[in-house]
Short mmCIF file of C-alpha atoms in Angstrom, two decimals:
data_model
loop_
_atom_site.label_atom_id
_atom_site.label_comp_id
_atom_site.label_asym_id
_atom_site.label_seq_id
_atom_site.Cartn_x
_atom_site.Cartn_y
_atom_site.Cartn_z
CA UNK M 1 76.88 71.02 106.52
CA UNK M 2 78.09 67.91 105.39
CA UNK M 3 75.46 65.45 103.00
CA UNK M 4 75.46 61.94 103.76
CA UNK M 5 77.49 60.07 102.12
CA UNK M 6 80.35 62.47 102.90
CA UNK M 7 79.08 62.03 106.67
CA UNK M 8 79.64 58.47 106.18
CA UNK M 9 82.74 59.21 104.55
CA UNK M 10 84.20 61.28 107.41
CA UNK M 11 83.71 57.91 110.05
CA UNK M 12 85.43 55.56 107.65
CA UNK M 13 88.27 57.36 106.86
CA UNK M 14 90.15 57.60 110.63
CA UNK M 15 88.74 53.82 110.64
CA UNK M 16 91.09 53.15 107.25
CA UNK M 17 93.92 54.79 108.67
CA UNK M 18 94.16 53.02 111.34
CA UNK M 19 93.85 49.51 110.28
CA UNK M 20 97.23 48.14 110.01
CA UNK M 21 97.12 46.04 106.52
CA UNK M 22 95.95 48.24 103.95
CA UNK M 23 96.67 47.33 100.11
CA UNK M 24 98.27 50.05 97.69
CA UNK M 25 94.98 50.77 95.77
CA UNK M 26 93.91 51.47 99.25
CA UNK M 27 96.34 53.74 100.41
CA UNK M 28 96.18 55.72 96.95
CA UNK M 29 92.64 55.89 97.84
CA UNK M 30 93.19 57.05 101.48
CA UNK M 31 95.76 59.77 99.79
CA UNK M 32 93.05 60.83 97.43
CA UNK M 33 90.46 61.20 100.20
CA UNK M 34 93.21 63.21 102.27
CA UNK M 35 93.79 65.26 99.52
CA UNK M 36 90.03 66.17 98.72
CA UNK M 37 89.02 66.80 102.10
CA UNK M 38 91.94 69.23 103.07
CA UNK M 39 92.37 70.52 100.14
CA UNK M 40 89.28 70.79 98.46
CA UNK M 41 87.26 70.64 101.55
CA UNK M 42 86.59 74.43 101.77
CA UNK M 43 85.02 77.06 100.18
CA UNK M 44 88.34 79.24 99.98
CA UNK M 45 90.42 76.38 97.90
CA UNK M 46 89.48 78.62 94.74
CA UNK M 47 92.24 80.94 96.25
CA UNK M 48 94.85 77.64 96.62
CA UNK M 49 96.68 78.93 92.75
CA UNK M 50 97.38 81.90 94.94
CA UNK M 51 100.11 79.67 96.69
CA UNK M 52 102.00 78.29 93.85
CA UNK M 53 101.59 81.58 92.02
CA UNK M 54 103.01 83.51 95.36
CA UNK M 55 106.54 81.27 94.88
CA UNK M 56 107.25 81.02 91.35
CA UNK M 57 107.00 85.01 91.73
CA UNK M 58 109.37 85.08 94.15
CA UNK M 59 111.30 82.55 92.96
CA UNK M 60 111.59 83.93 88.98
CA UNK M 61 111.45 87.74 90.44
CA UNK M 62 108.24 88.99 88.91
CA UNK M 63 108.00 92.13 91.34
CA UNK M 64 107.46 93.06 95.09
CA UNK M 65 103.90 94.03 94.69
CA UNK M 66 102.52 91.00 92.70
CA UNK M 67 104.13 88.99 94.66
CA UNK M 68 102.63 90.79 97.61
CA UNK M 69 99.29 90.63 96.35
CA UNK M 70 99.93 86.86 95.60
CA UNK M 71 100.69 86.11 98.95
CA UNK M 72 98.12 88.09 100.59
CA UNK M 73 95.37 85.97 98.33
CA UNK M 74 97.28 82.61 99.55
CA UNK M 75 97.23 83.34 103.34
CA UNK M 76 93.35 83.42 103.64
CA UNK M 77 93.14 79.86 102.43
CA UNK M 78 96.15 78.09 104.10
CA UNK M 79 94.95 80.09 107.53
CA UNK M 80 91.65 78.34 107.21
CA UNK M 81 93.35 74.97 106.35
CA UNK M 82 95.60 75.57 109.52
CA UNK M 83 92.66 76.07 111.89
CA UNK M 84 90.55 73.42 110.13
CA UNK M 85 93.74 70.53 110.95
CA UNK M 86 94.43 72.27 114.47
CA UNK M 87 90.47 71.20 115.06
CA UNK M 88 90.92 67.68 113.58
CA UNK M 89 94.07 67.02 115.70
CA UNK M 90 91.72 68.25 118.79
CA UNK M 91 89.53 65.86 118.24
CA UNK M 92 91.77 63.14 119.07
CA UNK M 93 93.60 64.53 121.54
CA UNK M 94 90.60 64.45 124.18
CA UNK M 95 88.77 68.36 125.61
CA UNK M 96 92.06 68.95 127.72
CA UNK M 97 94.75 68.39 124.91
CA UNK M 98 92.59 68.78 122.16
CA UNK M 99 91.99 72.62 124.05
CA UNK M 100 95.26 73.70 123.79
CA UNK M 101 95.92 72.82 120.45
CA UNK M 102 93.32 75.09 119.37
CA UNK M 103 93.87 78.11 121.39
CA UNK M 104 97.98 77.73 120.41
CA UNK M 105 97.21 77.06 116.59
CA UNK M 106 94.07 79.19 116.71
CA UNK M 107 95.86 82.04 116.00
CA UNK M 108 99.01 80.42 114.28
CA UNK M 109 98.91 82.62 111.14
CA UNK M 110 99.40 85.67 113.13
CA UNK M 111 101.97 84.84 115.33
CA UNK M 112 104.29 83.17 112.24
CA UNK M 113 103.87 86.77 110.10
CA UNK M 114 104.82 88.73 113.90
CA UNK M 115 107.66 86.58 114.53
CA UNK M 116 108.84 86.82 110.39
CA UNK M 117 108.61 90.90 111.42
CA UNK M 118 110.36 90.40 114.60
CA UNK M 119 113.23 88.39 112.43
CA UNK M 120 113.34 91.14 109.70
CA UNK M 121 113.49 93.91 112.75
CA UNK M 122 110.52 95.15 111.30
CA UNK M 123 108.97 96.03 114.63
CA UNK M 124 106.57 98.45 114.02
CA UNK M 125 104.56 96.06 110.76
CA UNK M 126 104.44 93.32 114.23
CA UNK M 127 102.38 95.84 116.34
CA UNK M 128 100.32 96.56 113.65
CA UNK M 129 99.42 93.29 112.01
CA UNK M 130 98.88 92.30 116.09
CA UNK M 131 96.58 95.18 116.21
CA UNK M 132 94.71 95.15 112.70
CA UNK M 133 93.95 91.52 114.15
CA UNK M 134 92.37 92.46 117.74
CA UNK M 135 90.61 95.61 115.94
CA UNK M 136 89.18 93.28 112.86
CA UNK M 137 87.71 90.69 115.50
CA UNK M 138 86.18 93.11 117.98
CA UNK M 139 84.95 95.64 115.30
CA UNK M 140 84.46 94.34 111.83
CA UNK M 141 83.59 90.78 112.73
CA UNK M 142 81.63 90.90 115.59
CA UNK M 143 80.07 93.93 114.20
CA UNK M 144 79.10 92.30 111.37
CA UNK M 145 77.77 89.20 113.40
CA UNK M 146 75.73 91.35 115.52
CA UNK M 147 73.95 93.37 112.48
CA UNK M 148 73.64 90.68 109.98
CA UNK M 149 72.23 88.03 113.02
CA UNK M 150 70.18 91.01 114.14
CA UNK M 151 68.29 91.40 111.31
CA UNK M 152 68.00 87.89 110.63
CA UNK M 153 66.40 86.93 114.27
CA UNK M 154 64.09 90.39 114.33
CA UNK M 155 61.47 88.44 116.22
CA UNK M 156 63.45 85.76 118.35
CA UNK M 157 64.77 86.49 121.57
CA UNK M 158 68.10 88.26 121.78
CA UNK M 159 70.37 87.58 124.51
CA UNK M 160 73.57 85.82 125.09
CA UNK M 161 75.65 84.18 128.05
CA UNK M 162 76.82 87.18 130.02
CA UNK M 163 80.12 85.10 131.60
CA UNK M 164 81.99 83.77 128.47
CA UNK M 165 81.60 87.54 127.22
CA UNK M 166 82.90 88.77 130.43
CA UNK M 167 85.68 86.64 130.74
CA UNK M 168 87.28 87.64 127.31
CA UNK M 169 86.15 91.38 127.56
CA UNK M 170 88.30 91.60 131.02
CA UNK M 171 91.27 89.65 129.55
CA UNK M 172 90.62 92.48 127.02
CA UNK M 173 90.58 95.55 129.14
CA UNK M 174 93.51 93.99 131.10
CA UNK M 175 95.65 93.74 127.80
CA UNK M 176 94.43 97.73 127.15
CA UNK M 177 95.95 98.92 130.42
CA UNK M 178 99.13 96.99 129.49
CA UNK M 179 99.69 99.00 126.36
CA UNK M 180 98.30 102.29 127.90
CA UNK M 181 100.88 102.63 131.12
CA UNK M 182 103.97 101.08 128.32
CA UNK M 183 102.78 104.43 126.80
CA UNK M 184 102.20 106.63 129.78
CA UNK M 185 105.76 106.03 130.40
CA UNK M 186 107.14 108.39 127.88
CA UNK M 187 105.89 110.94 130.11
CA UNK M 188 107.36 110.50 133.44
CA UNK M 189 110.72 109.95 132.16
CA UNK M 190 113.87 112.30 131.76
CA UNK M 191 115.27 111.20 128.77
CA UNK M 192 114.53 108.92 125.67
CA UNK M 193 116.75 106.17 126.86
CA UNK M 194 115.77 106.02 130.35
CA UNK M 195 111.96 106.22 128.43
CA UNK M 196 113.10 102.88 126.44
CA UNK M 197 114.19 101.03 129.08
CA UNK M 198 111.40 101.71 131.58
CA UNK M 199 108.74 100.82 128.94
CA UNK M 200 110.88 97.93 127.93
CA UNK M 201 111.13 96.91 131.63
CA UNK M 202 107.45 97.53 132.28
CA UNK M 203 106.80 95.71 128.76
CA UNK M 204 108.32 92.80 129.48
CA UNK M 205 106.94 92.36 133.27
CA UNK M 206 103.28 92.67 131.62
CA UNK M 207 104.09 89.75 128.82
CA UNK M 208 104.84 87.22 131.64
CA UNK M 209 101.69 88.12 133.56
CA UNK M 210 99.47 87.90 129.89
CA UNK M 211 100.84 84.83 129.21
CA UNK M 212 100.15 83.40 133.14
CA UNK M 213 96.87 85.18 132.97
CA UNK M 214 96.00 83.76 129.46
CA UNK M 215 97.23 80.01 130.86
CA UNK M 216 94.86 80.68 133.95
CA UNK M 217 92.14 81.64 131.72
CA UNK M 218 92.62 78.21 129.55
CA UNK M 219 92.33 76.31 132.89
CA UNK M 220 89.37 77.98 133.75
CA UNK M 221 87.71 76.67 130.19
CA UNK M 222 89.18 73.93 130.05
CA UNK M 223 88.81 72.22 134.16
CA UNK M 224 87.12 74.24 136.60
CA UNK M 225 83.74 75.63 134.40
CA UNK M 226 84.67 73.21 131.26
CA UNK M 227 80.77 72.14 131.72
CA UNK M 228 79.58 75.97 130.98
CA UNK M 229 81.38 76.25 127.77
CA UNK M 230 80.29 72.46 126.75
CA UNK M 231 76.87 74.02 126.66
CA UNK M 232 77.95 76.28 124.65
CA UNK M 233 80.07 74.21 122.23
CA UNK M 234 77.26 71.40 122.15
CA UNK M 235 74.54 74.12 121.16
CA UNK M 236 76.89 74.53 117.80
CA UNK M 237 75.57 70.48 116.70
CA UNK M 238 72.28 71.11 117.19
CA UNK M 239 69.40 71.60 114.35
CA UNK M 240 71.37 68.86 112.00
CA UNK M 241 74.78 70.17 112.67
CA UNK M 242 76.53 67.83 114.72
CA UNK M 243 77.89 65.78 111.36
CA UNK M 244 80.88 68.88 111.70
CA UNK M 245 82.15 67.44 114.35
CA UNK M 246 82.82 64.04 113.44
CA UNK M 247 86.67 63.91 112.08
CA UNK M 248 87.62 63.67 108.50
CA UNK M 249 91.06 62.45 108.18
CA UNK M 250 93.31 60.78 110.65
CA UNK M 251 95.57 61.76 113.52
CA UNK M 252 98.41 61.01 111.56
CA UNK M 253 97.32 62.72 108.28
CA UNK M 254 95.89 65.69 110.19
CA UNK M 255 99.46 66.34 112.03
CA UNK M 256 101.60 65.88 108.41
CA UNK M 257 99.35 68.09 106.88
CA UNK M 258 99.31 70.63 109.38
CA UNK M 259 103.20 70.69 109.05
CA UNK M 260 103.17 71.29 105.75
CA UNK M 261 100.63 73.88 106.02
CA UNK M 262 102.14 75.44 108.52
CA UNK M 263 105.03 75.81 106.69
CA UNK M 264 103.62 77.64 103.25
CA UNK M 265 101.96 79.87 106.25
CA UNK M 266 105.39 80.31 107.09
CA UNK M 267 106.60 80.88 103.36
CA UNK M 268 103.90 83.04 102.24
CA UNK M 269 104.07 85.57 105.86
CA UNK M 270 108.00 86.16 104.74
CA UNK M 271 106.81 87.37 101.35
CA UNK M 272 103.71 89.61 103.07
CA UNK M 273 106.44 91.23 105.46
CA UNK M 274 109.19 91.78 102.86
CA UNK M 275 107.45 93.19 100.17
CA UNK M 276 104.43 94.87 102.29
CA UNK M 277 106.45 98.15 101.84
CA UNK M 278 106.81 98.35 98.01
CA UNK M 279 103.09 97.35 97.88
CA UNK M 280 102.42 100.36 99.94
CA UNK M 281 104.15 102.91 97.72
CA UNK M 282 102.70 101.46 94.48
CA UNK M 283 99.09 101.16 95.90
CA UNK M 284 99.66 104.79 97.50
CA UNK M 285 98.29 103.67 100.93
CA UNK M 286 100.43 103.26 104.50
CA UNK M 287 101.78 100.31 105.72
CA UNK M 288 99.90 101.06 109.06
CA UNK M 289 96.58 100.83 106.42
CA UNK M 290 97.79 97.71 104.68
CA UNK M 291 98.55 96.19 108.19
CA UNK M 292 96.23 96.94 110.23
CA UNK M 293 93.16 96.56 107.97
CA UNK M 294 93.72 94.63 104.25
CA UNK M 295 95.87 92.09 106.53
CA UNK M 296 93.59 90.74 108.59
CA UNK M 297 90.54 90.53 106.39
CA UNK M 298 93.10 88.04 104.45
CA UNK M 299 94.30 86.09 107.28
CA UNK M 300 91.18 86.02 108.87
CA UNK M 301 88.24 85.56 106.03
CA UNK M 302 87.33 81.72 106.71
CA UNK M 303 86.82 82.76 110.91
CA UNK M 304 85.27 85.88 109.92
CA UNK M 305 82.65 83.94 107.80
CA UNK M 306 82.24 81.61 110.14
CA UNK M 307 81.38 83.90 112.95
CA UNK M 308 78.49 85.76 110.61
CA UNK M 309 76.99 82.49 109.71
CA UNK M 310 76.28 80.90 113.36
CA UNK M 311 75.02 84.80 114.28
CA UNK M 312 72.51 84.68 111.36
CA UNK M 313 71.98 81.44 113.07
CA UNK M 314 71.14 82.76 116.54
CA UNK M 315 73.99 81.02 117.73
CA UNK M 316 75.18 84.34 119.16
CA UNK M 317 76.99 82.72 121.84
CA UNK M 318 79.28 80.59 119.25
CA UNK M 319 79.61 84.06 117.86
CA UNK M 320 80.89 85.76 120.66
CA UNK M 321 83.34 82.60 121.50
CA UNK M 322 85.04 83.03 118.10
CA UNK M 323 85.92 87.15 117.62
CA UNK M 324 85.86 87.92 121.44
CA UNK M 325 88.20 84.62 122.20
CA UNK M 326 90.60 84.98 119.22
CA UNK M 327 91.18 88.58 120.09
CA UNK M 328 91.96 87.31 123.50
CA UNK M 329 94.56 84.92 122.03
CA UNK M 330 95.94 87.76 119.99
CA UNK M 331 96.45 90.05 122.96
CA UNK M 332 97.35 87.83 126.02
CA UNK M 333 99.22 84.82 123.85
CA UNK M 334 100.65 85.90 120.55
CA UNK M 335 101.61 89.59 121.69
CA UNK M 336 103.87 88.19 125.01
CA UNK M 337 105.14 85.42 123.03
CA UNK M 338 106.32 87.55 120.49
CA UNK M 339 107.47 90.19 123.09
CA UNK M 340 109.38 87.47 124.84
CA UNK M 341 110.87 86.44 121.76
CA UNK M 342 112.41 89.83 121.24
CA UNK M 343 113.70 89.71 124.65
CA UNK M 344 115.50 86.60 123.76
CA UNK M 345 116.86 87.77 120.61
CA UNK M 346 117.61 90.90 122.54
CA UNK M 347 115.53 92.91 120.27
CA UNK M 348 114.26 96.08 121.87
CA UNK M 349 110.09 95.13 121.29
CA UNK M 350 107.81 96.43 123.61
CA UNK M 351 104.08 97.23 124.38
CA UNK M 352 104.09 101.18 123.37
CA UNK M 353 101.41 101.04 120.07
CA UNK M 354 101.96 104.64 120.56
CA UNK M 355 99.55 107.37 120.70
CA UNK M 356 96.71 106.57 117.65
CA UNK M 357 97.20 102.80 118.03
CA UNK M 358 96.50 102.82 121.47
CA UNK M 359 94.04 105.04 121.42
CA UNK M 360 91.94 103.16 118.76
CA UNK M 361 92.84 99.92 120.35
CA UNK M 362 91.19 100.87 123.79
CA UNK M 363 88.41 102.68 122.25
CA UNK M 364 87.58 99.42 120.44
CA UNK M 365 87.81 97.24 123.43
CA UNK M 366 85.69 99.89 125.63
CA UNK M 367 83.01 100.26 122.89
CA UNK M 368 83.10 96.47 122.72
CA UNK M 369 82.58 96.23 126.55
CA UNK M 370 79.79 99.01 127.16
CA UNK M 371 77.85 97.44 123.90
CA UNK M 372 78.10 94.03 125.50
CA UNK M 373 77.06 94.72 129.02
CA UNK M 374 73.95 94.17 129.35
CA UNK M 375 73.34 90.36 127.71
CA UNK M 376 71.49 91.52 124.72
CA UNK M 377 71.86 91.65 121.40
CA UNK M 378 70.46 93.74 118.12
CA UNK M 379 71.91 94.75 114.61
CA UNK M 380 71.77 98.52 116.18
CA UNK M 381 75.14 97.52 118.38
CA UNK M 382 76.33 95.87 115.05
CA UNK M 383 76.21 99.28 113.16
CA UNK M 384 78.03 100.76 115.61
CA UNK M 385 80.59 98.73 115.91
CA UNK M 386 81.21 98.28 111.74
CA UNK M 387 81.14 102.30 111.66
CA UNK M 388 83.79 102.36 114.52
CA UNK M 389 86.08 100.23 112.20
CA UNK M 390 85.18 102.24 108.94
CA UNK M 391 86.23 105.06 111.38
CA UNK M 392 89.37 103.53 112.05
CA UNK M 393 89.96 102.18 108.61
CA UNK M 394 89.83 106.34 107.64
CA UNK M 395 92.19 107.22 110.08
CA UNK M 396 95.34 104.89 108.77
CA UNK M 397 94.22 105.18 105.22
CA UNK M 398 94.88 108.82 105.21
CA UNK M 399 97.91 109.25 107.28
CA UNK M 400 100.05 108.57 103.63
CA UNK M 401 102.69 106.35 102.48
CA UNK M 402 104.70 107.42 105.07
CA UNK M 403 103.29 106.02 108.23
#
């Protein structure tokens, strides 16, 4: 939460920017502000060295795995930054606009490192950075939320809206019997090509009807029940809160910043996918492990705080909205985007996780479901959830370097 004068500070700035004669002392002011709030405005800008550091290894050659371990330091702030200016740029835009700019740049970081895979034809480090990122939300974060906001609302009444959940845990199991029939498919076929083309066939059907499911689900937010989920967002700026949503910078500062930002994601997700296999052999774990788990606990730290805090809150329902919606994103945006960009670059990418992905990716989502079926809420689900994770973690930790 924001202290006053940097309250007042956030409704003069846009005000600044927008007058048309400002003097150079004042502009060099404006820059400064800029600077502080983007920059510096975040807990995570103690990681911001990570960046440079990240590109003078690359640049001077200091070795695959510090420069891996650079870059996966750098993501979790620049990620944060990216969502932070996605939200500013919202709030200009108007609910409609300002709605779609989130849920594209929502998940941003994780569809730049899938489509720096796809370029490298590093196919199978795509599915599982796509998957460590749906597992992380639905398991570890929500997990987390639920046990940590459990035990911090013991005696307050525990339940949550029902239809938000819903709507993202059926987008969910939708996405699950996508990736389960692209892998059922290896079993009615003949041969292995006749397998790859009928998954990629079936693969690439299901992408187009995510992506028009995903864009029906957005209207549905966004026009036909936009009033439910403005309850939900408004409930977020109660009890002194509401100072967060003011803006800090300006339209025009929040969209040149989000460029540039968007670019070191860019720079930084090259490095993770080139060197992520050297890091693997020197840290003796598989590139499944350091994919599917270390990845997204990098990319995703700032949402994954976020999520914990309006839980210990009782904000459940903010919660919910954050790990349970971004996983949607992950599943019925980035995953068909990225599918249909391999179809366009004639890549052969498709939906079959294959047998232990799969498996732990609909076990997650049905878990998810059954825990979150009946409206309530208690650090008990929580527990199970984070030990379904550590479960999973296990699994891809021990299947060796070579997986």
């Amino acid at each position: 939460m924001m202290d006053s004068h940097s309250h007042c500070h956030s409704h003069s700035l846009p005000l600044i920017q927008e007058s048309g004669n400002i003097s150079s002392s004042s502009r060099i002011r404006l820059l400064l502000a800029n600077f502080q709030q983007v920059l510096l405005g975040t807990k995570l800008a103690v990681l911001f060295p990570a960046v440079p550091l990240a590109v003078v290894a690359s640049h001077y050659h200091f070795g695959n795995v510090l420069l891996f371990t650079f870059s996966l330091f750098a993501l979790a702030p620049l990620a944060e930054r990216v969502s932070f200016l996605s939200e500013q740029i919202a709030y200009y835009a108007g609910p409609t606009v300002g709605g779609l700019v989130n849920a594209t740049c929502g998940n941003a970081p994780e569809l730049i490192i899938a489509l720096m895979a796809l370029q490298k034809d590093k196919l199978e480090v795509l599915k599982w950075s796509l998957l460590g990122s749906t597992l992380s939300n639905i398991l570890l974060v929500l997990g987390s939320s639920l046990f940590l906001g459990g035990l911090a609302n013991l005696s307050k009444e525990r339940k949550f809206d029902q239809q938000q959940a819903n709507v993202n845990l059926s987008l969910l199991l939708l996405c699950s019997q996508c990736h389960v029939l692209a892998l059922m498919v290896g079993s009615v076929s003949s041969s292995s090509s006749s397998h790859t083309r009928m998954s990629l066939d079936l693969s690439r059907a299901c992408s187009i009807v995510m992506l028009i499911t995903y864009f029906a689900c957005l209207f549905f937010q966004l026009k036909t029940h936009r009033q439910h989920y403005d309850i939900l967002e408004d409930s977020s700026s109660d009890n002194g809160d509401s100072s967060d949503d003011a803006p800090v910078i300006g339209v025009t500062s929040a969209c040149i910043w989000l460029v540039l930002m968007t670019t070191m994601v860019s720079v930084i997700s090259e490095y993770i996918v080139g060197t992520i296999e050297d890091a693997s052999k020197s840290w003796g774990m598989s590139v499944s492990f350091l994919c599917i788990i270390l990845l997204p606990i990098a990319g995703n730290a700032s949402e994954h705080a976020g999520a914990i805090i309006f839980a210990y809150k009782n904000k459940i329902d903010i919660a919910l909205g954050v790990t349970l919606g971004s996983s949607t994103q992950i599943t019925m945006f980035v995953t068909p985007v990225s599918l249909i960009a391999a179809w366009i670059k004639g890549i052969p990418l498709d939906l079959d996780y294959k047998l232990l992905e799969t498996g732990s990716l609909v076990m997650a989502i049905l878990i998810a479901s059954l825990i979150l079926q009946d409206g309530t809420w208690h650090y008990m689900k929580g527990v199970v959830l984070v030990v379904s994770y550590i479960v999973i973690g296990f699994l891809f930790f021990n299947l060796g370097t070579t997986f």
